[in-house]
């Protein structure tokens, strides 16, 4: 019936519109500082909902979710380790391990979330064993964000970074920049064509100067 057809057409149009809004918000997040991201979601709470829905759909296209690797990794390590999940999204990590997990995001998708900018988390210095950024290093103030992770990590603590593979121009330059920030590369898993999984150990405080190799390209999604 023509009625059904117009319902279907309308649904398809709405889908397109949401897709376009997701790509726009996603681009804004990758091209602005974390402070601007705070403002974006404060001024437009619906934007977060659209962003998250789009993010979840994108991830479903991937053969594997990098968060599952991080969950497996944590399950092999003592449950007594305290974890901080920077940009936790729906808190799947916290829900999947026995560890104490501090969950930080801009908007609370779950009651576990502490709402804050990841460049400034309400944790004491040297209070966590493992810091996690799973597809969450979005702000242009990368250095500031990683310095914050360094601050809250105990000496020798672990930093796990999972990022979209296409965001790296030069993994080696990135790793040497990380060394400047007080993170020694422990292992790198490049086995997925979709994402890179990096494990670091905190060696000490960051060197107080600009770190030129610390660059990630924005992850922009194509219209489908
Ligand atoms: N780590 C989760 C979610 C990844 S999506 C997972 O793997 O499923 C990226 C998340 O980072 C989003 O929820 C987004 O809101 C959050 N984020 C982006 N910039 C942030 C910031 N400045 N402070 C806190 N969270 C931020």
Short mmCIF file of C-alpha atoms and ligand atoms in Angstrom, two decimals:
data_model
loop_
_atom_site.label_atom_id
_atom_site.label_comp_id
_atom_site.label_asym_id
_atom_site.label_seq_id
_atom_site.Cartn_x
_atom_site.Cartn_y
_atom_site.Cartn_z
CA UNK A 1 0.00 0.00 0.00
CA UNK A 2 1.17 3.58 -0.66
CA UNK A 3 0.85 4.34 3.08
CA UNK A 4 3.44 1.70 3.90
CA UNK A 5 5.73 2.98 1.22
CA UNK A 6 5.71 6.50 2.59
CA UNK A 7 6.33 5.20 6.12
CA UNK A 8 9.35 3.30 4.83
CA UNK A 9 10.56 6.33 2.88
CA UNK A 10 10.22 8.52 5.91
CA UNK A 11 12.13 6.04 8.07
CA UNK A 12 14.90 5.96 5.48
CA UNK A 13 15.09 9.76 5.36
CA UNK A 14 15.26 9.95 9.14
CA UNK A 15 18.00 7.34 9.14
CA UNK A 16 20.00 9.44 6.66
CA UNK A 17 19.53 12.56 8.69
CA UNK A 18 20.72 10.83 11.87
CA UNK A 19 23.69 9.42 9.96
CA UNK A 20 24.60 12.91 8.75
CA UNK A 21 24.25 14.35 12.25
CA UNK A 22 26.42 11.56 13.67
CA UNK A 23 29.18 12.25 11.15
CA UNK A 24 29.01 15.97 11.86
CA UNK A 25 29.19 15.55 15.66
CA UNK A 26 31.95 12.97 15.26
CA UNK A 27 33.97 15.40 13.17
CA UNK A 28 33.46 18.17 15.70
CA UNK A 29 34.72 15.93 18.51
CA UNK A 30 37.88 15.03 16.59
CA UNK A 31 38.64 18.61 15.60
CA UNK A 32 38.03 20.46 18.85
CA UNK A 33 39.58 20.47 22.28
CA UNK A 34 38.05 18.43 25.06
CA UNK A 35 36.78 21.65 26.64
CA UNK A 36 34.85 22.47 23.48
CA UNK A 37 33.42 18.93 23.54
CA UNK A 38 32.11 19.59 27.05
CA UNK A 39 30.34 22.68 25.74
CA UNK A 40 28.98 20.89 22.67
CA UNK A 41 27.17 18.26 24.72
CA UNK A 42 26.07 20.69 27.40
CA UNK A 43 24.41 22.91 24.82
CA UNK A 44 22.89 20.02 22.89
CA UNK A 45 22.22 16.92 25.03
CA UNK A 46 20.53 15.20 22.08
CA UNK A 47 23.83 15.34 20.21
CA UNK A 48 25.31 12.80 22.58
CA UNK A 49 22.49 10.34 22.02
CA UNK A 50 22.93 10.63 18.27
CA UNK A 51 26.68 10.34 18.55
CA UNK A 52 26.49 7.21 20.66
CA UNK A 53 23.96 5.52 18.49
CA UNK A 54 26.15 6.21 15.44
CA UNK A 55 29.28 5.03 17.23
CA UNK A 56 27.64 1.75 18.23
CA UNK A 57 26.47 1.15 14.66
CA UNK A 58 29.92 1.84 13.23
CA UNK A 59 31.46 -0.61 15.65
CA UNK A 60 29.04 -3.35 14.64
CA UNK A 61 30.63 -3.26 11.18
CA UNK A 62 33.99 -4.19 12.65
CA UNK A 63 34.98 -7.85 12.94
CA UNK A 64 36.06 -7.25 16.53
CA UNK A 65 35.51 -4.63 19.22
CA UNK A 66 38.88 -3.55 20.68
CA UNK A 67 37.21 -3.18 24.08
CA UNK A 68 36.84 -6.98 24.17
CA UNK A 69 40.62 -7.30 23.94
CA UNK A 70 41.07 -4.88 26.82
CA UNK A 71 38.52 -6.84 28.85
CA UNK A 72 40.41 -10.09 28.13
CA UNK A 73 43.67 -8.42 29.10
CA UNK A 74 42.28 -7.18 32.43
CA UNK A 75 40.79 -10.57 33.26
CA UNK A 76 44.30 -12.06 33.07
CA UNK A 77 45.59 -9.56 35.59
CA UNK A 78 44.75 -9.30 39.31
CA UNK A 79 41.22 -8.09 40.02
CA UNK A 80 42.68 -5.89 42.77
CA UNK A 81 44.05 -3.45 40.18
CA UNK A 82 42.22 -0.12 40.11
CA UNK A 83 41.21 0.98 36.62
CA UNK A 84 40.28 4.36 35.13
CA UNK A 85 38.25 4.25 31.91
CA UNK A 86 38.63 7.57 30.08
CA UNK A 87 35.67 8.09 27.73
CA UNK A 88 33.85 5.03 29.03
CA UNK A 89 30.72 5.33 26.86
CA UNK A 90 28.16 2.84 28.19
CA UNK A 91 30.57 1.39 30.83
CA UNK A 92 30.84 -2.02 29.22
CA UNK A 93 34.37 -2.32 30.59
CA UNK A 94 33.27 -1.74 34.20
CA UNK A 95 30.42 -4.20 33.73
CA UNK A 96 32.76 -6.90 32.38
CA UNK A 97 35.55 -7.08 34.98
CA UNK A 98 35.75 -7.54 38.75
CA UNK A 99 38.14 -4.62 39.20
CA UNK A 100 37.19 -1.28 40.66
CA UNK A 101 36.70 0.86 37.53
CA UNK A 102 36.38 4.65 37.60
CA UNK A 103 34.25 5.59 34.59
CA UNK A 104 34.60 9.03 33.01
CA UNK A 105 32.59 10.53 30.19
CA UNK A 106 30.99 13.78 29.12
CA UNK A 107 27.45 12.48 29.51
CA UNK A 108 26.15 9.69 31.76
CA UNK A 109 24.98 6.78 29.62
CA UNK A 110 25.06 4.73 32.82
CA UNK A 111 24.76 5.63 36.52
CA UNK A 112 28.36 4.44 36.93
CA UNK A 113 29.67 7.41 34.95
CA UNK A 114 31.39 10.34 36.60
CA UNK A 115 30.66 13.24 34.27
CA UNK A 116 33.81 15.25 33.54
CA UNK A 117 36.27 16.26 30.90
CA UNK A 118 38.90 13.54 30.61
CA UNK A 119 41.59 16.24 30.64
CA UNK A 120 40.67 16.83 34.29
CA UNK A 121 39.39 13.83 36.23
CA UNK A 122 38.52 13.91 39.93
CA UNK A 123 41.13 11.36 41.02
CA UNK A 124 44.13 11.75 43.30
CA UNK A 125 47.62 11.61 41.80
CA UNK A 126 49.10 8.10 41.52
CA UNK A 127 45.85 6.41 42.51
CA UNK A 128 45.20 3.99 39.63
CA UNK A 129 46.97 0.91 38.27
CA UNK A 130 45.51 0.86 34.76
CA UNK A 131 44.30 3.76 32.59
CA UNK A 132 42.23 2.90 29.50
CA UNK A 133 41.43 4.94 26.39
CA UNK A 134 39.37 2.77 24.09
CA UNK A 135 38.53 4.71 20.91
CA UNK A 136 38.33 7.75 23.16
CA UNK A 137 41.38 9.92 22.37
CA UNK A 138 39.22 12.40 20.51
CA UNK A 139 40.21 15.88 21.68
CA UNK A 140 42.88 17.92 19.92
CA UNK A 141 44.51 18.56 23.30
CA UNK A 142 45.92 15.03 23.28
CA UNK A 143 48.98 15.98 25.26
CA UNK A 144 46.99 17.46 28.10
CA UNK A 145 44.73 14.39 28.21
CA UNK A 146 47.66 11.99 28.32
CA UNK A 147 49.39 14.11 30.96
CA UNK A 148 46.25 13.70 33.07
CA UNK A 149 46.44 9.92 32.65
CA UNK A 150 50.09 10.11 33.70
CA UNK A 151 49.17 12.11 36.80
CA UNK A 152 46.60 9.60 38.08
CA UNK A 153 48.68 6.50 37.27
CA UNK A 154 50.92 4.94 39.86
CA UNK A 155 54.60 4.65 38.89
CA UNK A 156 54.90 1.53 36.73
CA UNK A 157 51.14 1.62 36.06
CA UNK A 158 49.68 0.50 32.75
CA UNK A 159 48.21 2.67 30.01
CA UNK A 160 46.10 0.93 27.35
CA UNK A 161 45.23 2.79 24.16
CA UNK A 162 43.01 1.36 21.44
CA UNK A 163 42.61 3.60 18.41
CA UNK A 164 41.39 3.42 14.85
CA UNK A 165 44.35 2.28 12.73
CA UNK A 166 43.86 4.96 10.08
CA UNK A 167 44.37 7.70 12.70
CA UNK A 168 48.08 6.91 12.95
CA UNK A 169 50.34 8.60 10.42
CA UNK A 170 53.45 7.17 12.00
CA UNK A 171 53.18 4.72 14.92
CA UNK A 172 56.91 5.01 15.69
CA UNK A 173 56.76 8.80 15.97
CA UNK A 174 53.71 8.40 18.20
CA UNK A 175 55.53 5.94 20.45
CA UNK A 176 58.55 8.20 20.81
CA UNK A 177 56.26 11.11 21.66
CA UNK A 178 54.65 8.87 24.28
CA UNK A 179 58.10 8.20 25.75
CA UNK A 180 58.46 11.98 26.23
CA UNK A 181 55.18 11.91 28.12
CA UNK A 182 56.51 9.27 30.50
CA UNK A 183 55.08 6.16 28.84
CA UNK A 184 57.33 3.30 27.74
CA UNK A 185 55.89 1.07 25.02
CA UNK A 186 55.37 -2.45 26.38
CA UNK A 187 53.52 -4.07 23.50
CA UNK A 188 51.76 -3.12 20.33
CA UNK A 189 49.13 -5.20 18.66
CA UNK A 190 48.74 -4.31 14.99
CA UNK A 191 46.97 -7.54 14.06
CA UNK A 192 43.63 -5.89 13.33
CA UNK A 193 43.30 -3.81 10.18
CA UNK A 194 40.72 -1.68 11.99
CA UNK A 195 42.43 -0.74 15.21
CA UNK A 196 45.79 -0.52 16.95
CA UNK A 197 46.11 -1.65 20.55
CA UNK A 198 49.03 -0.17 22.49
CA UNK A 199 50.17 -1.01 25.99
CA UNK A 200 52.47 1.33 27.90
CA UNK A 201 54.04 1.45 31.35
CA UNK A 202 54.41 4.73 33.20
CA UNK A 203 58.09 5.49 33.65
CA UNK A 204 57.71 8.85 35.38
CA UNK A 205 56.23 12.31 34.95
CA UNK A 206 56.00 13.87 31.47
CA UNK A 207 58.77 16.16 30.24
CA UNK A 208 57.38 19.68 30.38
CA UNK A 209 57.57 20.63 26.72
CA UNK A 210 55.68 20.31 23.46
CA UNK A 211 55.77 16.83 21.92
CA UNK A 212 55.63 17.20 18.13
CA UNK A 213 55.17 13.51 17.16
CA UNK A 214 52.01 13.29 19.22
CA UNK A 215 49.48 13.45 16.44
CA UNK A 216 46.41 11.46 15.53
CA UNK A 217 44.33 12.14 12.46
CA UNK A 218 40.61 12.61 12.96
CA UNK A 219 38.55 9.51 12.26
CA UNK A 220 35.93 10.60 9.75
CA UNK A 221 33.29 8.18 8.61
CA UNK A 222 32.00 7.97 5.06
CA UNK A 223 28.41 8.33 4.15
CA UNK A 224 26.89 4.92 3.42
N1 LIG B 1 35.39 3.53 25.44
C1 LIG B 1 34.02 3.28 25.02
C2 LIG B 1 33.38 4.46 24.26
C3 LIG B 1 34.15 4.96 23.07
S1 LIG B 1 33.31 6.30 22.22
C4 LIG B 1 33.99 2.02 24.18
O1 LIG B 1 35.02 1.56 23.73
O2 LIG B 1 32.89 1.51 23.96
C5 LIG B 1 34.26 7.67 22.80
C6 LIG B 1 33.75 8.19 24.12
O3 LIG B 1 34.65 9.20 24.58
C7 LIG B 1 32.38 8.83 23.99
O4 LIG B 1 31.49 8.28 24.92
C8 LIG B 1 32.67 10.30 24.27
O5 LIG B 1 31.59 10.97 24.90
C9 LIG B 1 33.89 10.22 25.16
N2 LIG B 1 34.65 11.46 25.20
C10 LIG B 1 35.10 12.19 24.16
N3 LIG B 1 35.74 13.28 24.58
C11 LIG B 1 35.69 13.26 25.94
C12 LIG B 1 36.16 14.13 26.97
N4 LIG B 1 36.81 15.26 26.68
N5 LIG B 1 35.96 13.79 28.25
C13 LIG B 1 35.28 12.66 28.57
N6 LIG B 1 34.80 11.81 27.64
C14 LIG B 1 34.99 12.09 26.35
#
